[in-house]
Structures are given as C-alpha cells and as structure tokens.
C-alpha positions as protocol buffer text, in pm:
chain_id: "A"
residue {
  index: 1
  type: MET
  ca { x: 4535 y: 8731 z: 9731 }
}
residue {
  index: 2
  type: ALA
  ca { x: 4684 y: 9070 z: 9655 }
}
residue {
  index: 3
  type: PRO
  ca { x: 4451 y: 9352 z: 9544 }
}
residue {
  index: 4
  type: TYR
  ca { x: 4476 y: 9493 z: 9195 }
}
residue {
  index: 5
  type: PRO
  ca { x: 4686 y: 9810 z: 9172 }
}
residue {
  index: 6
  type: GLN
  ca { x: 4465 y: 10117 z: 9174 }
}
residue {
  index: 7
  type: PRO
  ca { x: 4548 y: 10408 z: 8944 }
}
residue {
  index: 8
  type: ILE
  ca { x: 4561 y: 10751 z: 9100 }
}
residue {
  index: 9
  type: ALA
  ca { x: 4276 y: 10974 z: 8983 }
}
residue {
  index: 10
  type: ARG
  ca { x: 4381 y: 11296 z: 8815 }
}
residue {
  index: 11
  type: PRO
  ca { x: 4153 y: 11604 z: 8799 }
}
residue {
  index: 12
  type: ASP
  ca { x: 4100 y: 11569 z: 8424 }
}
residue {
  index: 13
  type: ASP
  ca { x: 3992 y: 11204 z: 8460 }
}
residue {
  index: 14
  type: PHE
  ca { x: 3641 y: 11323 z: 8543 }
}
residue {
  index: 15
  type: ALA
  ca { x: 3619 y: 11608 z: 8293 }
}
residue {
  index: 16
  type: ALA
  ca { x: 3314 y: 11470 z: 8111 }
}
residue {
  index: 17
  type: SER
  ca { x: 3129 y: 11404 z: 8438 }
}
residue {
  index: 18
  type: ARG
  ca { x: 3219 y: 11746 z: 8572 }
}
residue {
  index: 19
  type: ALA
  ca { x: 3096 y: 11912 z: 8252 }
}
residue {
  index: 20
  type: GLN
  ca { x: 2765 y: 11722 z: 8273 }
}
residue {
  index: 21
  type: LEU
  ca { x: 2714 y: 11821 z: 8637 }
}
residue {
  index: 22
  type: THR
  ca { x: 2800 y: 12185 z: 8566 }
}
residue {
  index: 23
  type: ALA
  ca { x: 2549 y: 12191 z: 8279 }
}
residue {
  index: 24
  type: MET
  ca { x: 2282 y: 12036 z: 8501 }
}
residue {
  index: 25
  type: ILE
  ca { x: 2338 y: 12292 z: 8776 }
}
residue {
  index: 26
  type: ALA
  ca { x: 2326 y: 12579 z: 8528 }
}
residue {
  index: 27
  type: ARG
  ca { x: 2000 y: 12457 z: 8378 }
}
residue {
  index: 28
  type: LEU
  ca { x: 1842 y: 12390 z: 8718 }
}
residue {
  index: 29
  type: GLY
  ca { x: 1924 y: 12747 z: 8822 }
}
residue {
  index: 30
  type: GLY
  ca { x: 1774 y: 12895 z: 8507 }
}
residue {
  index: 31
  type: ALA
  ca { x: 1437 y: 13064 z: 8474 }
}
residue {
  index: 32
  type: GLU
  ca { x: 1289 y: 12777 z: 8272 }
}
residue {
  index: 33
  type: MET
  ca { x: 1339 y: 12523 z: 8549 }
}
residue {
  index: 34
  type: MET
  ca { x: 1235 y: 12763 z: 8822 }
}
residue {
  index: 35
  type: THR
  ca { x: 889 y: 12785 z: 8668 }
}
residue {
  index: 36
  type: CYS
  ca { x: 840 y: 12430 z: 8536 }
}
residue {
  index: 37
  type: THR
  ca { x: 616 y: 12164 z: 8686 }
}
residue {
  index: 38
  type: GLN
  ca { x: 747 y: 11897 z: 8921 }
}
residue {
  index: 39
  type: GLU
  ca { x: 688 y: 11638 z: 8649 }
}
residue {
  index: 40
  type: VAL
  ca { x: 913 y: 11823 z: 8403 }
}
residue {
  index: 41
  type: LEU
  ca { x: 1179 y: 11868 z: 8671 }
}
residue {
  index: 42
  type: GLU
  ca { x: 1170 y: 11497 z: 8763 }
}
residue {
  index: 43
  type: ASP
  ca { x: 1192 y: 11394 z: 8397 }
}
residue {
  index: 44
  type: TYR
  ca { x: 1491 y: 11621 z: 8344 }
}
residue {
  index: 45
  type: LEU
  ca { x: 1670 y: 11498 z: 8655 }
}
residue {
  index: 46
  type: THR
  ca { x: 1600 y: 11134 z: 8571 }
}
residue {
  index: 47
  type: ALA
  ca { x: 1740 y: 11159 z: 8219 }
}
residue {
  index: 48
  type: THR
  ca { x: 2039 y: 11379 z: 8293 }
}
residue {
  index: 49
  type: GLY
  ca { x: 2109 y: 11202 z: 8620 }
}
residue {
  index: 50
  type: ARG
  ca { x: 2137 y: 10870 z: 8439 }
}
residue {
  index: 51
  type: GLU
  ca { x: 2371 y: 11028 z: 8187 }
}
residue {
  index: 52
  type: LEU
  ca { x: 2581 y: 11165 z: 8474 }
}
residue {
  index: 53
  type: GLN
  ca { x: 2599 y: 10818 z: 8630 }
}
residue {
  index: 54
  type: ARG
  ca { x: 2706 y: 10669 z: 8297 }
}
residue {
  index: 55
  type: LEU
  ca { x: 2979 y: 10929 z: 8255 }
}
residue {
  index: 56
  type: LEU
  ca { x: 3102 y: 10876 z: 8610 }
}
residue {
  index: 57
  type: MET
  ca { x: 3136 y: 10503 z: 8550 }
}
residue {
  index: 58
  type: GLN
  ca { x: 3319 y: 10561 z: 8223 }
}
residue {
  index: 59
  type: ASP
  ca { x: 3546 y: 10826 z: 8371 }
}
C-alpha cells in the first residue's frame, strides 16, 4: 500500500502556533510571572499549552 502524499510545510503554515508560543514566552518573561505562585504558573501553562497544542494540530 502506497503512503499518502505529504504536503511540504511552509513557514507560514504554523503562523498561529508561532504567535501563540511567542506570546507565551513574552508573558513568562514578564514581571507578573516572575513573581507569581507556582499554582498560577502551572494554571497558565496548562491552559495556554493546551491552546498551543490545538493550534499545532490545526496548523
């Protein structure tokens, strides 16, 4: 059985995922996150990490 043809990924194919990751990194490096509790940090990473995974699958 022959494999399905695979499209070649272009840089803009992951634009939404890249934007989400860039926003996450910026927020994590900000003063608010540097002083928050571990619980707040985990909650943020859980929610935004899931969104990043969703975007990666869609992209």
